[in-house]
């Protein structure tokens, strides 16, 4: 409660939430903005993050549809542009 009030006052936001890791933040963000839609991710970012959480698993749990682009060592802006469509969140 205290963190929310401080963050809202600082940013001017209506609400705020604090999480303890990137996996939780990613899950909440994708569930809110991309559930049932495609989320474009570079293949090089499909990694395991803290606590054994894997990005593809987090995306699936959020309801977002994983759309891989690029390669494991290089993804270009054109890869994202080519993958963007009406279903892209």
XYZ file of N, CA, C and O in Angstrom:
356
model
N 0.825 -1.190 0.000
C 0.000 0.000 0.000
C 0.870 1.255 0.000
O 0.614 2.172 -0.739
N 1.886 1.280 0.819
C 2.746 2.469 0.882
C 3.495 2.676 -0.424
O 3.590 3.801 -0.902
N 4.012 1.594 -0.989
C 4.752 1.707 -2.244
C 3.834 2.196 -3.360
O 4.225 3.026 -4.172
N 2.603 1.696 -3.389
C 1.672 2.131 -4.425
C 1.409 3.628 -4.324
O 1.461 4.352 -5.320
N 1.149 4.104 -3.124
C 0.867 5.529 -2.942
C 2.060 6.384 -3.350
O 1.900 7.411 -4.024
N 3.243 5.958 -2.976
C 4.437 6.720 -3.346
C 4.667 6.725 -4.852
O 4.978 7.760 -5.440
N 4.523 5.563 -5.486
C 4.709 5.482 -6.931
C 3.671 6.315 -7.682
O 3.993 6.990 -8.661
N 2.439 6.274 -7.220
C 1.395 7.069 -7.874
C 1.672 8.558 -7.732
O 1.523 9.319 -8.690
N 2.083 8.964 -6.556
C 2.401 10.384 -6.354
C 3.595 10.803 -7.202
O 3.599 11.864 -7.802
N 4.582 9.956 -7.293
C 5.786 10.255 -8.052
C 5.527 10.318 -9.552
O 6.020 11.196 -10.248
N 4.714 9.382 -10.070
C 4.517 9.277 -11.512
C 3.229 9.905 -12.022
O 3.072 10.111 -13.214
N 2.290 10.159 -11.129
C 0.996 10.673 -11.552
C 0.063 9.573 -12.039
O -1.008 9.853 -12.578
N 0.451 8.322 -11.856
C -0.374 7.190 -12.279
C -1.567 7.014 -11.344
O -1.539 7.441 -10.193
N -2.618 6.372 -11.854
C -3.797 6.093 -11.039
C -3.578 4.922 -10.092
O -4.192 4.851 -9.031
N -2.731 3.989 -10.494
C -2.465 2.800 -9.688
C -1.057 2.325 -9.982
O -0.466 2.685 -11.003
N -0.531 1.504 -9.094
C 0.814 0.961 -9.273
C 0.908 -0.382 -8.565
O 0.121 -0.674 -7.666
N 1.856 -1.188 -8.995
C 2.106 -2.469 -8.352
C 3.615 -2.683 -8.311
O 4.331 -2.274 -9.231
N 4.074 -3.300 -7.253
C 5.495 -3.603 -7.093
C 5.638 -5.118 -7.055
O 4.898 -5.793 -6.339
N 6.556 -5.649 -7.859
C 6.832 -7.079 -7.862
C 8.300 -7.293 -7.541
O 9.101 -6.374 -7.618
N 8.644 -8.525 -7.210
C 10.011 -8.766 -6.765
C 10.936 -9.338 -7.826
O 12.096 -9.592 -7.555
N 10.420 -9.563 -9.062
C 11.316 -10.068 -10.094
C 10.763 -9.797 -11.490
O 9.593 -9.438 -11.654
N 11.621 -9.984 -12.467
C 11.258 -9.719 -13.855
C 10.186 -10.682 -14.362
O 9.344 -10.301 -15.180
N 10.199 -11.907 -13.898
C 9.195 -12.873 -14.343
C 7.799 -12.405 -13.964
O 6.870 -12.459 -14.779
N 7.630 -11.934 -12.758
C 6.323 -11.451 -12.307
C 5.900 -10.220 -13.096
O 4.749 -10.096 -13.515
N 6.823 -9.304 -13.308
C 6.511 -8.098 -14.070
C 6.110 -8.442 -15.500
O 5.140 -7.893 -16.037
N 6.835 -9.366 -16.116
C 6.536 -9.770 -17.484
C 5.167 -10.434 -17.562
O 4.374 -10.151 -18.465
N 4.866 -11.310 -16.630
C 3.578 -11.999 -16.616
C 2.426 -11.008 -16.487
O 1.450 -11.065 -17.249
N 2.528 -10.071 -15.566
C 1.458 -9.089 -15.360
C 1.289 -8.207 -16.592
O 0.171 -7.953 -17.042
N 2.388 -7.737 -17.139
C 2.340 -6.872 -18.315
C 1.697 -7.581 -19.504
O 0.790 -7.044 -20.154
N 2.146 -8.793 -19.784
C 1.603 -9.536 -20.924
C 0.130 -9.900 -20.717
O -0.663 -9.827 -21.648
N -0.237 -10.286 -19.509
C -1.638 -10.627 -19.233
C -2.536 -9.410 -19.431
O -3.648 -9.526 -19.957
N -2.048 -8.245 -19.061
C -2.849 -7.024 -19.180
C -2.930 -6.504 -20.607
O -3.973 -6.003 -21.032
N -1.850 -6.623 -21.359
C -1.787 -5.968 -22.669
C -1.794 -6.901 -23.878
O -2.053 -6.441 -24.988
N -1.498 -8.183 -23.679
C -1.322 -9.046 -24.846
C -2.071 -10.374 -24.776
O -1.890 -11.209 -25.651
N -2.899 -10.587 -23.807
C -3.610 -11.853 -23.698
C -4.460 -12.094 -24.946
O -5.240 -11.234 -25.354
N -4.263 -13.246 -25.577
C -4.993 -13.595 -26.787
C -4.441 -12.964 -28.055
O -4.987 -13.161 -29.133
N -3.373 -12.218 -27.926
C -2.752 -11.551 -29.077
C -1.293 -11.966 -29.155
O -0.739 -12.533 -28.228
N -0.664 -11.649 -30.279
C 0.745 -11.991 -30.463
C 1.660 -10.987 -29.750
O 1.392 -9.790 -29.763
N 2.713 -11.506 -29.167
C 3.781 -10.685 -28.605
C 5.068 -11.110 -29.316
O 5.440 -12.283 -29.302
N 5.714 -10.161 -29.959
C 6.910 -10.450 -30.742
C 8.136 -10.432 -29.841
O 8.353 -9.482 -29.101
N 8.931 -11.496 -29.922
C 10.129 -11.622 -29.109
C 11.273 -12.137 -29.966
O 11.094 -13.075 -30.746
N 12.434 -11.536 -29.791
C 13.622 -12.023 -30.480
C 13.990 -13.403 -29.945
O 13.931 -13.646 -28.733
N 14.384 -14.297 -30.821
C 14.795 -15.635 -30.383
C 15.924 -15.573 -29.353
O 16.010 -16.411 -28.472
N 16.758 -14.566 -29.466
C 17.856 -14.411 -28.519
C 17.409 -14.068 -27.108
O 18.189 -14.144 -26.161
N 16.137 -13.680 -26.939
C 15.607 -13.334 -25.622
C 14.793 -14.463 -24.996
O 14.261 -14.303 -23.900
N 14.697 -15.583 -25.662
C 13.937 -16.715 -25.132
C 14.824 -17.504 -24.177
O 15.306 -18.588 -24.484
N 15.022 -16.936 -23.018
C 15.979 -17.450 -22.049
C 15.277 -17.872 -20.768
O 14.086 -17.648 -20.586
N 16.044 -18.463 -19.888
C 15.566 -18.763 -18.542
C 16.032 -17.634 -17.641
O 17.207 -17.266 -17.642
N 15.088 -17.064 -16.895
C 15.439 -15.961 -16.005
C 15.366 -16.441 -14.562
O 15.009 -17.591 -14.311
N 15.684 -15.595 -13.626
C 15.797 -15.958 -12.216
C 14.746 -16.926 -11.714
O 13.575 -16.823 -12.039
N 15.162 -17.859 -10.919
C 14.259 -18.809 -10.295
C 13.771 -19.906 -11.218
O 12.826 -20.607 -10.905
N 14.406 -20.061 -12.377
C 14.042 -21.124 -13.288
C 12.857 -20.820 -14.184
O 12.291 -21.713 -14.800
N 12.447 -19.559 -14.253
C 11.340 -19.173 -15.115
C 11.843 -19.011 -16.544
O 12.815 -18.316 -16.789
N 11.149 -19.611 -17.487
C 11.515 -19.491 -18.898
C 10.540 -18.551 -19.591
O 9.327 -18.642 -19.390
N 11.085 -17.657 -20.392
C 10.261 -16.639 -21.048
C 9.098 -17.258 -21.826
O 7.956 -16.805 -21.681
N 9.290 -18.303 -22.640
C 8.137 -18.875 -23.348
C 7.040 -19.390 -22.410
O 5.855 -19.265 -22.708
N 7.426 -19.952 -21.264
C 6.444 -20.455 -20.303
C 5.650 -19.315 -19.675
O 4.435 -19.416 -19.474
N 6.328 -18.227 -19.359
C 5.661 -17.060 -18.783
C 4.683 -16.475 -19.797
O 3.558 -16.105 -19.459
N 5.109 -16.410 -21.041
C 4.237 -15.876 -22.080
C 2.998 -16.747 -22.243
O 1.881 -16.240 -22.354
N 3.165 -18.051 -22.240
C 2.027 -18.960 -22.374
C 1.062 -18.791 -21.208
O -0.155 -18.754 -21.394
N 1.592 -18.668 -19.999
C 0.745 -18.503 -18.821
C -0.041 -17.195 -18.874
O -1.159 -17.119 -18.384
N 0.512 -16.171 -19.500
C -0.157 -14.875 -19.583
C -1.295 -14.872 -20.593
O -2.128 -13.970 -20.591
N -1.305 -15.846 -21.490
C -2.305 -15.880 -22.538
C -1.832 -15.241 -23.835
O -2.539 -15.250 -24.829
N -0.628 -14.676 -23.820
C -0.062 -14.081 -25.034
C 0.409 -15.190 -25.969
O 0.781 -16.279 -25.530
N 0.392 -14.891 -27.250
C 0.855 -15.837 -28.262
C 2.271 -15.439 -28.667
O 2.492 -14.325 -29.142
N 3.209 -16.320 -28.447
C 4.617 -16.050 -28.740
C 4.855 -16.026 -30.243
O 4.508 -16.976 -30.946
N 5.453 -14.954 -30.724
C 5.845 -14.841 -32.132
C 7.344 -14.583 -32.150
O 7.801 -13.504 -31.793
N 8.123 -15.605 -32.502
C 9.583 -15.502 -32.526
C 10.048 -14.820 -33.803
O 9.529 -15.086 -34.874
N 11.070 -13.962 -33.660
C 11.681 -13.320 -34.821
C 13.194 -13.350 -34.671
O 13.732 -13.509 -33.584
N 13.889 -13.182 -35.787
C 15.346 -13.105 -35.769
C 16.004 -14.442 -35.518
O 15.422 -15.506 -35.738
N 17.230 -14.365 -35.065
C 18.017 -15.552 -34.743
C 18.498 -15.436 -33.303
O 18.288 -14.419 -32.654
N 19.167 -16.462 -32.829
C 19.618 -16.422 -31.443
C 20.698 -15.386 -31.194
O 20.882 -14.939 -30.077
N 21.408 -14.987 -32.237
C 22.485 -14.017 -32.018
C 22.251 -12.667 -32.678
O 23.015 -11.742 -32.461
N 21.196 -12.535 -33.482
C 20.968 -11.231 -34.114
C 19.511 -11.092 -34.564
O 18.981 -11.941 -35.261
N 18.912 -10.000 -34.140
C 17.570 -9.651 -34.592
C 17.608 -8.200 -35.036
O 18.102 -7.340 -34.316
N 17.084 -7.965 -36.213
C 17.114 -6.616 -36.791
C 15.738 -5.965 -36.672
O 14.721 -6.652 -36.526
N 15.707 -4.644 -36.791
C 14.435 -3.911 -36.740
C 13.479 -4.427 -37.809
O 12.266 -4.537 -37.575
N 14.011 -4.776 -38.966
C 13.182 -5.305 -40.039
C 12.498 -6.609 -39.684
O 11.411 -6.908 -40.195
N 13.112 -7.412 -38.813
C 12.490 -8.660 -38.367
C 11.204 -8.363 -37.591
O 10.187 -9.029 -37.771
N 11.269 -7.355 -36.725
C 10.086 -6.961 -35.956
C 9.024 -6.382 -36.886
O 7.840 -6.701 -36.779
N 9.446 -5.528 -37.807
C 8.499 -4.905 -38.738
C 7.797 -5.948 -39.599
O 6.572 -5.871 -39.807
N 8.529 -6.940 -40.063
C 7.934 -7.979 -40.901
C 6.950 -8.853 -40.141
O 6.018 -9.412 -40.716
N 7.142 -8.986 -38.841
C 6.280 -9.854 -38.027
C 5.048 -9.136 -37.501
O 4.109 -9.778 -37.033
N 5.027 -7.831 -37.572
C 3.912 -7.059 -37.034
C 2.678 -7.195 -37.926
O 2.761 -7.063 -39.136
N 1.528 -7.488 -37.270
C 0.272 -7.634 -38.010
C -0.884 -7.161 -37.110
O -0.658 -6.631 -36.021
N -2.103 -7.400 -37.548
C -3.282 -6.978 -36.781
C -3.360 -7.662 -35.415
O -3.957 -7.124 -34.494
N -2.781 -8.843 -35.296
C -2.825 -9.581 -34.041
C -1.711 -9.194 -33.073
O -1.678 -9.704 -31.949
N -0.824 -8.321 -33.481
C 0.309 -7.951 -32.628
C -0.151 -7.002 -31.527
O -0.813 -6.003 -31.790
N 0.201 -7.348 -30.306
C -0.115 -6.483 -29.160
C 0.999 -5.497 -28.928
O 2.113 -5.693 -29.385
